[in-house]
GROMACS .gro file of C-alpha atoms in nm:
model
  177
    1UNK     CA    1  -8.773   3.858  -0.627
    2UNK     CA    2  -8.967   3.585  -0.713
    3UNK     CA    3  -9.351   3.669  -0.566
    4UNK     CA    4  -9.423   3.975  -0.800
    5UNK     CA    5  -9.806   4.105  -0.954
    6UNK     CA    6  -9.858   4.211  -1.282
    7UNK     CA    7 -10.129   4.513  -1.293
    8UNK     CA    8 -10.317   4.473  -1.559
    9UNK     CA    9 -10.569   4.773  -1.586
   10UNK     CA   10 -10.257   4.991  -1.670
   11UNK     CA   11 -10.141   5.135  -2.004
   12UNK     CA   12  -9.882   4.902  -2.004
   13UNK     CA   13  -9.909   4.676  -1.741
   14UNK     CA   14  -9.588   4.660  -1.499
   15UNK     CA   15  -9.424   4.431  -1.229
   16UNK     CA   16  -9.482   4.545  -0.872
   17UNK     CA   17  -9.222   4.331  -0.692
   18UNK     CA   18  -9.131   4.308  -0.298
   19UNK     CA   19  -8.909   4.589  -0.384
   20UNK     CA   20  -9.168   4.792  -0.410
   21UNK     CA   21  -9.397   4.780  -0.077
   22UNK     CA   22  -9.223   4.924   0.245
   23UNK     CA   23  -9.319   5.023   0.552
   24UNK     CA   24  -9.307   5.160   0.852
   25UNK     CA   25  -9.123   4.887   1.061
   26UNK     CA   26  -8.863   4.860   1.345
   27UNK     CA   27  -8.686   4.521   1.373
   28UNK     CA   28  -8.419   4.489   1.644
   29UNK     CA   29  -8.274   4.190   1.735
   30UNK     CA   30  -8.448   4.016   1.988
   31UNK     CA   31  -8.715   4.289   2.023
   32UNK     CA   32  -8.967   4.269   1.719
   33UNK     CA   33  -8.959   3.883   1.526
   34UNK     CA   34  -8.890   3.970   1.142
   35UNK     CA   35  -9.253   3.986   0.919
   36UNK     CA   36  -9.441   3.745   0.762
   37UNK     CA   37  -9.586   3.922   0.459
   38UNK     CA   38  -9.320   3.994   0.183
   39UNK     CA   39  -9.161   4.327   0.179
   40UNK     CA   40  -8.829   4.506   0.063
   41UNK     CA   41  -8.847   4.926   0.227
   42UNK     CA   42  -8.845   4.989   0.566
   43UNK     CA   43  -8.903   5.376   0.659
   44UNK     CA   44  -8.761   5.421   1.061
   45UNK     CA   45  -8.829   5.760   1.257
   46UNK     CA   46  -8.889   5.668   1.607
   47UNK     CA   47  -8.685   5.344   1.652
   48UNK     CA   48  -8.619   5.301   2.036
   49UNK     CA   49  -8.490   5.057   2.241
   50UNK     CA   50  -8.285   5.021   2.544
   51UNK     CA   51  -8.203   5.416   2.626
   52UNK     CA   52  -8.079   5.457   2.187
   53UNK     CA   53  -8.288   5.595   1.936
   54UNK     CA   54  -8.265   5.637   1.583
   55UNK     CA   55  -8.394   6.028   1.555
   56UNK     CA   56  -8.141   6.301   1.566
   57UNK     CA   57  -8.203   6.394   1.936
   58UNK     CA   58  -8.118   6.006   1.986
   59UNK     CA   59  -7.753   6.102   1.867
   60UNK     CA   60  -7.627   6.432   1.892
   61UNK     CA   61  -7.700   6.379   2.220
   62UNK     CA   62  -7.393   6.604   2.345
   63UNK     CA   63  -7.357   6.967   2.267
   64UNK     CA   64  -7.036   6.918   2.157
   65UNK     CA   65  -6.951   6.930   1.757
   66UNK     CA   66  -6.902   6.603   1.583
   67UNK     CA   67  -7.025   6.402   1.882
   68UNK     CA   68  -7.307   6.174   1.774
   69UNK     CA   69  -7.446   5.832   1.918
   70UNK     CA   70  -7.469   5.620   1.669
   71UNK     CA   71  -7.525   5.291   1.845
   72UNK     CA   72  -7.900   5.270   1.819
   73UNK     CA   73  -7.926   5.410   1.421
   74UNK     CA   74  -7.582   5.106   1.381
   75UNK     CA   75  -7.817   4.848   1.503
   76UNK     CA   76  -8.126   4.997   1.296
   77UNK     CA   77  -7.900   5.008   1.006
   78UNK     CA   78  -7.735   4.680   1.020
   79UNK     CA   79  -8.031   4.448   1.104
   80UNK     CA   80  -8.264   4.593   0.863
   81UNK     CA   81  -7.970   4.574   0.558
   82UNK     CA   82  -7.878   4.125   0.637
   83UNK     CA   83  -8.217   4.086   0.601
   84UNK     CA   84  -8.207   4.281   0.273
   85UNK     CA   85  -8.404   4.599   0.320
   86UNK     CA   86  -8.415   4.894   0.148
   87UNK     CA   87  -8.406   5.180   0.410
   88UNK     CA   88  -8.580   5.502   0.406
   89UNK     CA   89  -8.427   5.746   0.700
   90UNK     CA   90  -8.698   6.013   0.813
   91UNK     CA   91  -8.492   6.297   1.018
   92UNK     CA   92  -8.704   6.431   1.270
   93UNK     CA   93  -8.651   6.514   1.707
   94UNK     CA   94  -8.466   6.852   1.727
   95UNK     CA   95  -8.196   6.808   2.012
   96UNK     CA   96  -8.251   7.031   2.315
   97UNK     CA   97  -7.902   7.189   2.337
   98UNK     CA   98  -8.064   7.298   1.913
   99UNK     CA   99  -8.278   7.525   2.040
  100UNK     CA  100  -8.264   7.818   2.251
  101UNK     CA  101  -8.485   8.123   2.416
  102UNK     CA  102  -8.832   7.905   2.328
  103UNK     CA  103  -9.092   7.912   2.522
  104UNK     CA  104  -9.309   7.665   2.334
  105UNK     CA  105  -9.392   7.324   2.506
  106UNK     CA  106  -9.220   7.007   2.344
  107UNK     CA  107  -9.362   6.703   2.243
  108UNK     CA  108  -9.613   6.509   2.460
  109UNK     CA  109  -9.472   6.163   2.216
  110UNK     CA  110  -9.120   6.197   2.230
  111UNK     CA  111  -9.005   6.498   2.503
  112UNK     CA  112  -8.824   6.778   2.502
  113UNK     CA  113  -8.818   7.046   2.258
  114UNK     CA  114  -8.831   6.728   1.962
  115UNK     CA  115  -9.095   6.932   1.759
  116UNK     CA  116  -8.940   7.275   1.768
  117UNK     CA  117  -8.718   7.433   1.462
  118UNK     CA  118  -8.375   7.400   1.549
  119UNK     CA  119  -8.235   7.796   1.661
  120UNK     CA  120  -7.928   7.786   1.372
  121UNK     CA  121  -7.928   7.584   1.084
  122UNK     CA  122  -7.542   7.489   1.124
  123UNK     CA  123  -7.592   7.229   1.396
  124UNK     CA  124  -7.881   7.020   1.115
  125UNK     CA  125  -7.655   7.066   0.836
  126UNK     CA  126  -7.352   6.878   1.057
  127UNK     CA  127  -7.609   6.630   1.161
  128UNK     CA  128  -7.726   6.511   0.872
  129UNK     CA  129  -7.337   6.564   0.680
  130UNK     CA  130  -7.181   6.335   0.920
  131UNK     CA  131  -7.563   6.113   0.933
  132UNK     CA  132  -7.527   6.067   0.544
  133UNK     CA  133  -7.117   6.016   0.499
  134UNK     CA  134  -7.177   5.752   0.712
  135UNK     CA  135  -7.480   5.546   0.583
  136UNK     CA  136  -7.457   5.656   0.259
  137UNK     CA  137  -7.391   5.275   0.133
  138UNK     CA  138  -7.683   5.144   0.320
  139UNK     CA  139  -7.932   5.424   0.360
  140UNK     CA  140  -8.080   5.490  -0.013
  141UNK     CA  141  -8.354   5.725   0.106
  142UNK     CA  142  -8.325   6.020   0.308
  143UNK     CA  143  -8.713   6.215   0.423
  144UNK     CA  144  -8.711   6.542   0.594
  145UNK     CA  145  -8.950   6.479   0.893
  146UNK     CA  146  -9.261   6.331   0.975
  147UNK     CA  147  -9.598   6.449   0.981
  148UNK     CA  148  -9.510   6.826   1.045
  149UNK     CA  149  -9.868   6.878   1.034
  150UNK     CA  150  -9.913   6.811   1.345
  151UNK     CA  151  -9.799   6.973   1.658
  152UNK     CA  152  -9.662   6.684   1.875
  153UNK     CA  153  -9.408   6.697   1.576
  154UNK     CA  154  -9.407   6.971   1.433
  155UNK     CA  155  -9.419   7.310   1.613
  156UNK     CA  156  -9.199   7.566   1.317
  157UNK     CA  157  -9.384   7.789   1.104
  158UNK     CA  158  -9.465   7.636   0.732
  159UNK     CA  159  -9.136   7.904   0.637
  160UNK     CA  160  -8.862   7.761   0.856
  161UNK     CA  161  -9.015   7.413   0.757
  162UNK     CA  162  -8.887   7.466   0.428
  163UNK     CA  163  -8.554   7.649   0.500
  164UNK     CA  164  -8.488   7.317   0.743
  165UNK     CA  165  -8.584   7.092   0.387
  166UNK     CA  166  -8.364   7.343   0.145
  167UNK     CA  167  -8.082   7.266   0.336
  168UNK     CA  168  -8.144   6.843   0.437
  169UNK     CA  169  -8.173   6.811   0.066
  170UNK     CA  170  -7.888   7.020   0.006
  171UNK     CA  171  -7.672   6.833   0.319
  172UNK     CA  172  -7.780   6.526   0.207
  173UNK     CA  173  -7.666   6.598  -0.171
  174UNK     CA  174  -7.408   6.684  -0.108
  175UNK     CA  175  -7.285   6.389   0.084
  176UNK     CA  176  -7.405   6.189  -0.168
  177UNK     CA  177  -7.466   6.341  -0.455
   0.00000   0.00000   0.00000
C-alpha cells in the first residue's frame, strides 16, 4: 500500500503499512459505512445482523451434524474480502445443543449457554473443520475464543479452555495446514 510509516527507533527500521493495522469492525452492507481510516485486518467474533451472526451458536443452530446456517458468515466474509481486507475470525459462542446438564447461567451478553464449554469435543471439531474448509481461501487467521477471563464469555475451567484451544488448533491445521 502507498500509505506507510517508517519506525526509525528500531535497531533496523521497519516499514509499517495498513496491512499491519487491524480492528474489531463489523462492516456489513447497509449497516455500517466504510471507515475513513486505513486498515488492513478485520477481526470478528460477534457480528449480528437480521437474525444471523458469525458466532458458533449462530451458525450451528441445529442439533444435526453438518447442519450449518452460513448466510451471516458468508455475508461478513464476502463484504470484507470485497473491501480488500485480511480476515481474522474468532471462534466464540457454544450452541446450547452442545452443552448438556449444565446448571450454570448463560451469558448475559449473548444468551443461552454461549459462555460454557461444550459437553463433547466432537461438535467443536466438526464445526471448526467445516468452517475452515469453507473459508480457508478467504479467512487467514483463526483465533480461539474471546476474553476467556470474563464470565460473560467463558465459565469453564482453565483446563477446559486449554483442551478446547488444543482441539481448535488441531482442527484448523488439519483442514488447512
